[in-house]
XYZ file of C-alpha atoms in Angstrom:
660
model
C -26.060 -7.912 -22.017
C -26.577 -12.019 -20.944
C -25.246 -14.082 -18.218
C -23.467 -16.453 -20.523
C -21.049 -13.879 -22.096
C -17.995 -13.796 -19.793
C -16.099 -16.795 -17.769
C -17.363 -17.771 -13.970
C -15.113 -18.973 -11.677
C -16.454 -19.325 -7.875
C -13.655 -20.282 -4.844
C -13.906 -19.460 -1.435
C -11.331 -16.953 -1.099
C -9.231 -15.298 -3.448
C -6.520 -12.956 -2.884
C -5.806 -10.365 -5.270
C -2.142 -8.787 -5.363
C 1.279 -11.100 -5.641
C 3.621 -9.060 -3.196
C 4.703 -10.343 0.119
C 1.504 -9.652 1.657
C -0.482 -11.638 -0.642
C 1.349 -14.592 -0.938
C 1.297 -15.010 2.567
C -2.220 -14.688 2.868
C -2.731 -17.183 0.478
C -0.435 -19.672 1.944
C -1.402 -18.713 6.038
C -4.818 -19.780 4.372
C -3.743 -23.153 3.712
C -2.036 -23.363 6.900
C -4.567 -22.198 8.770
C -7.111 -25.087 6.814
C -8.676 -23.334 3.834
C -8.508 -24.716 0.552
C -10.732 -23.794 -1.444
C -8.386 -20.376 -2.623
C -6.742 -18.977 -5.392
C -3.963 -16.024 -6.007
C -5.540 -13.789 -9.136
C -2.853 -11.227 -10.482
C -1.767 -8.729 -12.946
C 1.517 -10.857 -13.370
C 3.079 -12.147 -11.045
C 6.598 -10.925 -11.784
C 4.889 -7.301 -11.346
C 4.459 -5.191 -8.207
C 6.948 -3.294 -5.092
C 7.288 -6.867 -3.602
C 9.147 -7.856 -6.656
C 10.437 -5.080 -8.029
C 11.276 -2.842 -5.077
C 14.275 -1.863 -2.189
C 16.748 0.735 -1.665
C 20.260 0.464 -0.684
C 19.780 -2.375 2.682
C 16.238 -3.027 2.489
C 15.199 -3.259 6.160
C 12.798 -5.352 7.751
C 11.427 -4.717 11.290
C 11.306 -6.619 14.584
C 11.101 -7.573 17.939
C 15.082 -7.483 18.805
C 16.448 -10.653 18.759
C 20.203 -10.168 19.313
C 22.829 -9.048 21.802
C 21.756 -7.514 25.371
C 19.329 -4.452 24.664
C 15.943 -4.901 26.508
C 13.301 -4.941 24.374
C 9.318 -6.727 24.926
C 6.493 -6.808 23.041
C 4.544 -3.531 24.930
C 7.981 -1.787 23.969
C 8.186 -2.039 20.116
C 4.234 -1.295 19.954
C 4.612 1.371 21.168
C 7.597 2.586 19.321
C 5.122 2.174 16.779
C 1.839 3.776 18.424
C 4.398 6.980 19.127
C 4.410 7.503 15.145
C 1.369 9.324 15.970
C -2.235 8.944 14.569
C -1.445 5.154 15.067
C -4.598 2.820 16.554
C -2.963 1.273 19.105
C -4.516 -2.193 18.908
C -2.377 -2.397 15.498
C 0.358 -1.017 17.349
C 0.314 -4.223 19.918
C -0.926 -7.186 16.807
C 2.188 -6.045 14.685
C 5.013 -6.185 17.476
C 2.948 -9.145 19.164
C 3.098 -11.192 15.338
C 6.401 -9.587 14.346
C 9.025 -12.520 15.083
C 6.376 -14.938 14.038
C 5.995 -13.736 10.893
C 10.208 -12.862 10.630
C 11.089 -16.181 10.948
C 8.368 -18.516 9.001
C 10.794 -16.505 6.346
C 12.990 -17.518 8.256
C 12.116 -21.055 7.499
C 10.717 -20.925 3.854
C 14.679 -19.870 2.929
C 14.833 -15.869 3.443
C 18.584 -15.453 3.881
C 18.544 -12.928 6.988
C 22.003 -12.503 8.392
C 22.226 -14.572 11.906
C 25.839 -15.257 13.510
C 27.706 -18.117 14.865
C 25.140 -18.515 18.461
C 21.631 -18.498 15.863
C 21.277 -14.730 17.296
C 19.238 -12.730 14.211
C 21.228 -9.222 14.197
C 19.850 -5.632 13.785
C 20.650 -1.786 13.563
C 18.655 0.930 14.485
C 16.509 2.490 11.542
C 14.833 5.594 10.771
C 12.405 6.933 14.368
C 13.351 3.330 16.067
C 15.501 3.714 19.492
C 16.535 -0.104 19.444
C 18.402 -2.334 16.610
C 15.143 -3.709 15.799
C 16.008 -3.338 11.845
C 17.421 -6.186 10.210
C 18.060 -6.795 6.213
C 18.988 -9.663 3.466
C 20.469 -6.507 0.968
C 18.975 -4.310 -1.164
C 15.943 -7.090 -2.435
C 14.877 -7.941 1.277
C 11.683 -7.832 -0.776
C 12.219 -9.289 -3.614
C 13.753 -12.751 -1.715
C 10.414 -12.518 0.191
C 8.472 -12.803 -2.823
C 10.747 -15.592 -4.329
C 10.177 -17.502 -1.231
C 6.223 -17.140 -1.070
C 6.407 -17.803 -4.612
C 8.165 -21.385 -3.571
C 5.239 -21.520 -0.977
C 2.607 -21.527 -3.175
C 3.551 -23.733 -5.061
C 3.737 -26.248 -3.439
C 0.897 -26.077 -1.842
C -0.817 -25.843 -5.605
C -2.259 -22.845 -4.849
C -4.033 -22.013 -8.103
C -3.014 -18.821 -9.710
C -5.169 -16.722 -12.470
C -1.923 -14.625 -14.202
C -3.195 -11.516 -15.851
C -6.197 -10.322 -14.194
C -7.041 -6.939 -13.831
C -9.619 -6.281 -11.342
C -11.999 -3.591 -12.602
C -14.663 -3.970 -9.833
C -15.662 -5.381 -6.412
C -19.298 -7.040 -6.448
C -20.910 -6.391 -3.250
C -23.947 -7.101 -1.997
C -26.305 -5.023 0.819
C -28.415 -6.732 3.129
C -29.538 -3.707 4.687
C -27.647 -4.400 8.116
C -24.611 -4.570 5.961
C -22.686 -4.521 3.397
C -20.499 -7.853 2.112
C -18.932 -8.056 -0.659
C -19.836 -10.891 -3.082
C -16.597 -11.513 -5.409
C -14.956 -9.709 -8.411
C -14.800 -8.873 -12.465
C -11.761 -8.713 -13.858
C -10.344 -8.651 -17.831
C -8.333 -11.555 -18.606
C -5.511 -8.972 -20.061
C -4.659 -11.623 -22.291
C -8.281 -12.132 -24.717
C -7.851 -9.726 -27.983
C -11.414 -9.158 -28.345
C -13.825 -7.594 -25.061
C -16.668 -9.671 -25.597
C -14.022 -12.832 -24.453
C -11.846 -10.778 -21.676
C -14.924 -10.371 -19.023
C -14.415 -12.659 -16.289
C -16.522 -12.921 -13.087
C -14.694 -14.729 -9.781
C -17.559 -15.264 -7.002
C -15.732 -15.745 -3.521
C -17.277 -15.555 -0.353
C -14.072 -13.234 1.070
C -11.175 -11.658 -1.031
C -8.597 -10.272 0.387
C -6.677 -7.207 -0.937
C -3.327 -6.853 -1.885
C -3.100 -4.555 -4.252
C -0.222 -2.542 -2.821
C 0.014 1.545 -2.481
C -1.502 4.042 -4.755
C 1.664 4.313 -7.720
C -0.045 5.205 -10.300
C -1.169 8.596 -9.303
C 2.294 10.029 -8.692
C 4.221 10.843 -11.873
C 7.605 11.387 -10.359
C 7.378 7.925 -8.459
C 10.169 4.796 -6.926
C 7.375 2.329 -7.386
C 8.285 0.307 -9.627
C 6.712 1.117 -13.401
C 4.654 -2.407 -13.169
C 3.089 -1.217 -9.984
C -0.454 0.995 -10.256
C -3.333 -0.387 -7.203
C -6.182 -0.708 -6.631
C -6.953 1.300 -4.071
C -10.056 3.494 -6.385
C -12.151 0.402 -7.185
C -12.353 -0.615 -3.182
C -13.361 3.096 -2.709
C -15.522 3.353 -5.487
C -17.618 0.563 -3.448
C -17.598 2.412 -0.256
C -14.517 1.046 1.465
C -12.978 3.769 4.096
C -9.796 5.427 3.428
C -7.684 5.982 6.667
C -4.805 8.819 6.904
C -4.915 8.895 3.678
C -3.242 12.342 3.671
C -0.430 10.321 4.979
C 2.230 9.135 2.248
C 6.294 9.092 2.802
C 8.582 11.113 0.036
C 12.487 10.787 -0.298
C 14.962 11.413 -3.086
C 15.563 8.278 -5.558
C 16.531 8.060 -9.201
C 14.235 7.876 -12.162
C 15.629 6.411 -15.126
C 15.323 2.775 -12.907
C 13.490 3.637 -10.267
C 14.625 3.131 -6.313
C 15.101 5.040 -2.518
C 18.545 6.639 -2.606
C 19.011 5.927 1.429
C 21.874 3.756 2.788
C 25.289 4.018 1.621
C 24.097 6.504 -1.528
C 24.214 9.132 0.509
C 26.573 8.128 3.213
C 29.792 8.227 0.828
C 28.836 12.024 0.405
C 28.060 12.053 -3.609
C 27.959 15.658 -4.937
C 25.196 17.057 -6.338
C 24.627 18.629 -9.882
C 21.669 20.378 -12.329
C 21.720 20.692 -15.624
C 19.218 22.583 -18.216
C 16.766 20.239 -18.928
C 19.324 19.797 -22.297
C 21.752 18.752 -19.750
C 23.758 21.996 -20.561
C 24.799 24.270 -17.367
C 26.474 22.332 -15.147
C 26.461 23.757 -11.242
C 26.662 21.966 -7.931
C 23.413 24.082 -6.460
C 23.519 22.661 -3.426
C 26.940 25.507 -2.398
C 24.488 28.227 -2.938
C 22.431 28.098 -0.156
C 24.745 26.525 2.313
C 27.154 28.735 4.272
C 29.320 26.141 5.748
C 30.595 23.514 3.193
C 31.022 21.239 6.603
C 26.967 21.945 6.695
C 26.146 20.283 3.375
C 28.913 17.062 4.138
C 26.767 16.674 7.211
C 23.129 16.802 5.966
C 24.402 14.571 2.738
C 25.441 11.904 4.859
C 22.700 12.478 6.842
C 20.768 11.452 4.093
C 21.084 8.024 4.662
C 19.710 7.690 8.300
C 17.245 10.442 7.586
C 15.819 9.466 3.995
C 12.635 10.739 4.238
C 11.224 13.962 3.260
C 10.530 15.271 7.021
C 9.901 19.590 6.971
C 11.326 19.374 11.030
C 14.535 18.476 8.515
C 14.613 21.776 6.753
C 15.194 23.831 9.418
C 18.769 24.470 10.592
C 20.496 23.177 7.319
C 19.090 19.999 8.347
C 19.591 17.306 6.087
C 15.577 17.755 3.789
C 16.785 21.515 3.273
C 18.193 18.896 0.242
C 14.885 17.482 -0.723
C 13.838 21.196 -1.280
C 16.856 22.355 -2.875
C 16.141 19.134 -5.556
C 12.256 19.770 -6.118
C 12.988 23.439 -6.755
C 15.763 22.426 -9.251
C 13.293 20.178 -10.679
C 9.380 21.534 -10.904
C 10.325 25.265 -9.838
C 13.016 25.998 -12.296
C 12.410 22.924 -14.949
C 15.846 22.080 -14.365
C 17.707 18.076 -14.411
C 19.288 16.697 -10.761
C 22.432 14.177 -10.701
C 23.949 12.348 -8.414
C 27.778 12.505 -9.347
C 29.546 9.425 -6.912
C 32.907 9.850 -9.746
C 33.926 12.907 -8.018
C 33.619 15.174 -4.209
C 31.359 17.656 -3.777
C 33.631 20.968 -4.817
C 34.315 21.567 -1.193
C 35.259 18.687 0.037
C 37.938 18.419 -2.488
C 41.176 19.333 -1.466
C 44.590 19.885 -4.067
C 42.744 16.208 -5.600
C 41.966 14.349 -2.909
C 39.155 13.870 -0.071
C 39.692 16.312 3.058
C 38.219 14.714 6.154
C 38.553 17.564 8.544
C 34.549 18.841 7.165
C 33.383 15.466 8.373
C 31.537 15.868 11.644
C 32.943 12.717 14.089
C 29.633 10.756 13.697
C 30.312 11.162 10.198
C 34.263 9.487 10.141
C 33.546 7.119 12.443
C 30.687 5.555 10.960
C 33.406 6.133 7.064
C 36.058 4.350 9.492
C 34.281 1.589 11.084
C 32.613 0.536 7.330
C 36.477 0.935 5.579
C 34.736 3.849 3.798
C 37.778 6.476 4.130
C 38.377 5.899 0.299
C 39.018 8.998 -2.459
C 36.313 9.553 -3.895
C 32.054 8.580 -3.526
C 32.317 5.083 -5.701
C 35.667 4.184 -4.452
C 33.612 4.259 -1.153
C 30.742 2.373 -1.958
C 32.810 0.323 -4.161
C 33.830 -0.749 -0.366
C 31.556 -0.316 2.319
C 28.510 -1.938 -0.558
C 29.699 -2.856 -3.546
C 25.969 -4.970 -4.597
C 24.486 -0.979 -4.847
C 26.896 -0.742 -7.479
C 25.854 -3.903 -9.597
C 22.236 -2.957 -8.627
C 22.364 -0.465 -11.456
C 24.751 -2.288 -13.354
C 22.370 -5.564 -14.088
C 19.799 -2.161 -15.094
C 22.216 -1.180 -17.501
C 23.305 2.270 -15.083
C 26.661 2.680 -14.445
C 26.933 4.813 -11.400
C 31.170 4.974 -11.600
C 30.666 6.090 -15.145
C 27.945 8.061 -15.573
C 25.727 10.155 -13.387
C 22.529 9.421 -11.945
C 19.248 11.407 -12.785
C 17.376 11.815 -9.188
C 14.071 13.306 -8.078
C 12.032 14.110 -5.035
C 9.424 10.536 -5.584
C 6.515 9.068 -3.597
C 7.144 5.828 -1.724
C 5.231 5.120 0.759
C 1.391 5.322 1.265
C 0.889 5.357 5.388
C -2.547 5.726 4.979
C -4.667 4.014 2.775
C -8.204 1.296 3.278
C -9.041 1.497 6.971
C -9.174 -2.292 8.556
C -10.089 -3.747 12.237
C -7.839 -5.611 14.425
C -8.532 -8.636 11.852
C -8.067 -6.258 8.769
C -11.275 -6.277 8.185
C -12.723 -3.213 6.216
C -16.099 -1.519 6.550
C -17.267 -3.737 3.842
C -17.341 -6.913 5.066
C -15.006 -9.749 3.591
C -12.692 -7.703 2.032
C -9.487 -7.070 3.588
C -6.804 -4.783 2.432
C -3.881 -6.211 4.059
C -0.129 -4.447 2.801
C 0.592 -1.051 1.726
C -3.184 -0.598 0.876
C -4.186 -0.683 4.170
C -3.479 2.243 6.588
C -2.136 0.287 9.129
C 0.792 3.438 9.771
C 0.486 6.577 11.791
C 1.973 9.679 10.146
C 6.303 8.553 11.213
C 6.673 4.674 11.297
C 10.007 3.353 11.610
C 11.688 2.296 8.753
C 10.889 -1.506 7.091
C 7.558 -1.677 9.729
C 5.647 -2.519 6.518
C 7.029 -5.605 5.463
C 6.516 -6.600 8.774
C 2.688 -5.037 9.026
C 2.078 -7.077 5.495
C 3.230 -10.093 7.076
C 1.028 -10.097 10.425
C -2.094 -8.640 8.697
C -2.326 -11.105 5.495
C -1.954 -13.512 8.415
C -4.477 -12.396 10.367
C -6.774 -11.338 8.024
C -5.969 -15.296 6.658
C -6.706 -16.573 10.466
C -10.458 -14.598 10.261
C -11.843 -16.074 7.498
C -10.505 -19.985 8.372
C -11.876 -19.401 12.190
C -15.007 -17.538 11.360
C -15.895 -17.126 7.003
C -15.879 -20.887 6.215
C -19.655 -20.406 3.809
C -19.511 -21.230 0.128
C -19.166 -18.738 -2.626
C -22.307 -18.273 -4.514
C -22.900 -20.366 -7.446
C -22.927 -18.552 -11.010
C -26.773 -18.536 -11.636
C -26.951 -16.832 -7.743
C -23.926 -14.497 -8.010
C -25.870 -12.991 -11.748
C -29.198 -12.838 -9.237
C -27.532 -10.610 -6.884
C -24.949 -8.692 -9.027
C -25.933 -8.770 -12.279
C -27.005 -5.427 -11.974
C -23.012 -4.097 -10.815
C -21.514 -6.519 -13.147
C -23.191 -5.537 -16.340
C -23.374 -1.129 -15.371
C -18.782 -1.763 -14.991
C -18.673 -4.537 -18.555
C -20.979 -2.185 -20.188
C -19.098 1.160 -19.303
C -16.102 -0.903 -21.220
C -18.099 -1.810 -24.410
C -18.866 2.426 -24.999
C -15.556 3.045 -24.987
C -15.152 0.321 -27.921
C -18.252 1.171 -29.672
C -16.600 4.995 -30.037
C -13.560 4.612 -31.777
C -13.755 7.481 -33.435
C -13.738 9.889 -30.023
C -10.829 8.109 -29.167
C -8.123 10.206 -26.288
C -3.953 9.700 -26.156
C -5.060 7.478 -22.886
C -1.209 7.499 -21.663
C -0.757 10.860 -21.992
C -4.025 11.804 -20.042
C -2.178 9.345 -17.037
C 0.835 11.438 -17.384
C -0.881 14.280 -17.256
C -2.758 12.975 -13.817
C 0.423 12.114 -12.116
C 2.000 15.252 -13.580
C -1.144 17.051 -11.165
C -0.892 14.429 -8.615
C 3.299 14.750 -8.043
C 3.010 18.837 -8.114
C -0.339 19.376 -5.979
C -0.588 16.103 -3.280
C 3.082 15.356 -2.668
C 5.943 16.426 -0.666
C 4.625 20.284 -1.057
C 0.430 21.335 -0.219
C -1.052 23.756 -0.084
C -5.043 24.917 -0.143
C -5.268 26.774 -3.795
C -3.192 23.709 -5.338
C -4.967 21.179 -3.849
C -7.953 22.912 -4.813
C -6.969 23.398 -8.795
C -6.267 19.982 -8.793
C -9.980 19.191 -7.448
C -11.036 21.260 -10.742
C -8.955 19.234 -12.905
C -9.769 15.889 -11.638
C -13.363 16.343 -11.924
C -12.667 17.963 -15.748
C -10.084 14.413 -16.459
C -13.038 12.478 -15.219
C -15.902 13.406 -17.124
C -13.562 13.329 -20.305
C -12.399 9.573 -19.550
C -15.965 8.442 -19.304
C -16.841 9.603 -22.574
C -13.721 8.062 -24.547
C -12.799 5.433 -27.066
C -10.805 2.986 -27.442
C -9.377 1.377 -30.208
C -8.044 -2.440 -28.387
C -7.489 -4.462 -25.193
C -4.321 -2.181 -24.175
C -6.463 0.912 -24.111
C -9.617 -0.880 -22.850
C -7.210 -2.000 -20.159
C -5.707 1.313 -19.286
C -9.164 3.084 -19.420
C -10.044 0.920 -16.438
C -7.004 1.863 -14.704
C -7.146 5.531 -15.348
C -10.657 4.902 -14.302
C -10.128 4.315 -11.139
C -6.704 6.263 -10.288
C -8.933 9.652 -10.601
C -11.200 8.671 -8.437
C -8.038 7.421 -5.674
C -6.785 11.351 -6.610
C -10.080 13.171 -6.446
C -10.452 11.167 -2.713
C -6.654 11.529 -1.648
C -7.104 15.260 -2.761
C -10.152 15.648 -0.722
C -8.680 14.299 2.274
C -5.617 16.718 2.013
C -8.139 19.537 1.837
C -9.544 18.690 4.089
C -7.244 18.198 6.593
C -5.946 21.565 5.485
C -8.979 23.196 6.320
C -9.246 21.712 9.899
C -6.257 23.513 11.022
C -3.602 20.991 9.826
C 0.016 21.770 9.068
C 3.132 20.390 8.130
C 4.569 17.268 9.778
C 5.313 13.427 8.464
C 7.389 13.634 5.218
C 4.042 16.913 3.287
C 5.072 20.652 3.955
C 1.739 22.437 3.864
C 1.948 26.306 2.485
C 1.186 28.290 6.133
C 1.287 32.568 5.042
C 1.938 32.739 8.851
C 4.618 30.411 9.254
C 8.492 30.331 8.628
C 10.845 29.773 5.622
C 13.930 27.256 6.043
C 16.057 29.762 4.680
C 15.081 33.693 3.272
C 16.453 32.999 0.307
C 13.882 30.206 -1.031
C 10.431 30.831 -2.277
C 7.331 31.887 -0.062
C 5.551 28.498 -1.051
C 8.354 26.487 1.675
C 6.780 28.381 4.293
C 4.929 26.379 7.307
C 4.437 25.549 10.065
C 4.457 22.068 11.774
C 1.336 20.795 13.142
C 2.139 21.199 16.775
C 0.910 17.734 17.471
C -2.661 18.371 17.350
C -3.828 16.194 15.266
C -2.053 13.264 16.219
C -4.493 11.859 19.335
C -6.789 12.227 15.710
C -7.544 9.663 12.399
C -9.406 10.852 9.916
C -11.732 8.620 7.373
C -13.302 8.815 3.856
C -15.460 7.984 1.864
C -16.132 8.298 -1.077
C -19.527 8.305 -2.361
C -20.712 9.751 -6.315
C -22.276 12.825 -4.793
C -18.571 13.197 -3.201
C -16.374 12.538 -0.010
C -17.864 12.513 3.424
C -14.607 12.414 5.844
C -14.859 11.611 9.060
C -12.218 12.373 13.161
C -12.505 9.707 15.312
C -9.805 9.780 18.331
C -7.173 6.861 18.453
C -7.481 3.760 20.195
C -4.980 3.150 22.976
C -2.556 0.435 23.335
C -4.913 -1.942 25.016
C -4.398 -3.257 28.743
C -5.230 -7.602 28.754
C -5.800 -9.749 31.662
C -3.242 -11.644 30.451
C -3.102 -14.328 33.020
C -2.168 -17.646 31.900
C -5.548 -19.810 32.228
C -7.936 -17.305 31.268
C -6.071 -17.228 27.737
C -5.648 -20.796 27.292
C -9.559 -20.867 27.610
C -10.152 -18.489 25.086
C -8.109 -19.901 22.875
C -9.565 -23.360 22.977
C -13.092 -22.006 22.428
C -11.942 -19.328 20.089
C -14.408 -16.693 21.572
C -11.401 -14.095 20.634
C -12.555 -14.708 16.587
C -16.045 -13.940 17.925
C -15.841 -10.624 19.596
C -17.324 -7.042 18.047
C -14.310 -5.899 16.289
C -13.301 -2.582 16.031
């Protein structure tokens, strides 16, 4: 096609994504002195930051309240102890946690402080200190709202309604680097007007987790991710085996952690048509007190953890929910109107089954009321209101649930400045795989703010060249531009061969939720990979009838690439002898079952830490994926003599060091 058949824009740096990490990247660039920038987003009201949360969404940072001693090194050690975590990144996330946090406070995020100005905290999962804080169920939403005001205050251009379909690159021989973006203007109805090229010297990539891969997901429906686009150009994936799963509602997607579980609701299952209601958990817990404690602990221990399936632990509930929904084809609900039957004594809540821990928690929280909904009303009324705003009254109706994908601990690989192996590409936020196997709750929000700041700092100090003009980018990237546009045009010209793309996407998600989520096995992963390859062939030969289908086609194409890479990473991990860890259980014939009455596919063995000091990286090529393993980088031991650091700071010398 001719070079004038599409619109071309030119910016020094483009930020892709409008969540908390992307917006902070844009604001940080301006504060660092770079103003030739723009934000590119499919929709400013879309994405995980804007549309997700929990009962008390946590932000993780250095302790800022009370007498308990904390330090940057201690926090870095906590992050590093999460296994398969690079120590230099852990140190950076600890060191900059307060800068990111207080920036949010200054721009209006309502984190609570006491009368002395101390920002109070609490312990979150995998947290030895009280580093968690929260602005309520909608912490990340408040963050995006405050950051949007900053974007508007600095008059940063925003291109709303653009779907990225290609990252343009140049291979110089010495390195591969980003040169720009091809996007679909989703507001246009004709393909000839929809394709848009953005020339950029740098791309900050803040597209979130690869949410569209899963059928059972707590990611908002508007969140699909964009990793496949980056993987196709050779950006390396890191720790893609490590994702987080847990119990969530599915009509309105929301994590059911914290007080949602600590009020001890009743768990029910039914046939697909709603008949044959039963309390299925009691069949597997011999002691009612163990059942009550397991439900209560789901509040603290929300993510599925195979270690906590043993000895009637809290994650046994996740396995039983999975068994009801996936293996038996039933539906599962939480009932906040009634207590579990084992806790009812003459129609009254029987406190004798509560552990001392649960009793004291409920007593201190004014939660010793008769029914779960009454307890929730006194402990966290906003949790009830949240569902009411989405047309669900949990005081009157059952709440349908499933074990859902919730967070990607892995992602694209980046160095100490969050730059990919593809130079000038900076994945920030959830799309960057900075986390290890076990991350403290709320550390993802901190990581997004820290990583986006680091990317902006490096770009402002090192990558200040102008972007290519329209003619030059066509000379350098013309073939890539033509190929991605021709892919859509060929589909547009095959309208007699259309496919139900919504069903194709659903099938893709079902496959991942079955084979690549919290329950895994070598045979299921291999079967899923074969199905993935067949679906890729089918999608690449299908036609589309309108722009909505064209948009979906590009999305499914890249989701299938992501799914292939994730499944290849999981298979490689299993073949390397990796065991169950993090938030997934891998079938092992020689392992143990949490209960003998459970199916054989729940038999597993723990990882035994044999891969705790290693990181898997994976690179996609059209011929297949290449997996490599490397040792984690330790926490650096630094010479922090003031005069030395001051000199390096004045000279900007650490921006010029070789990054790992």
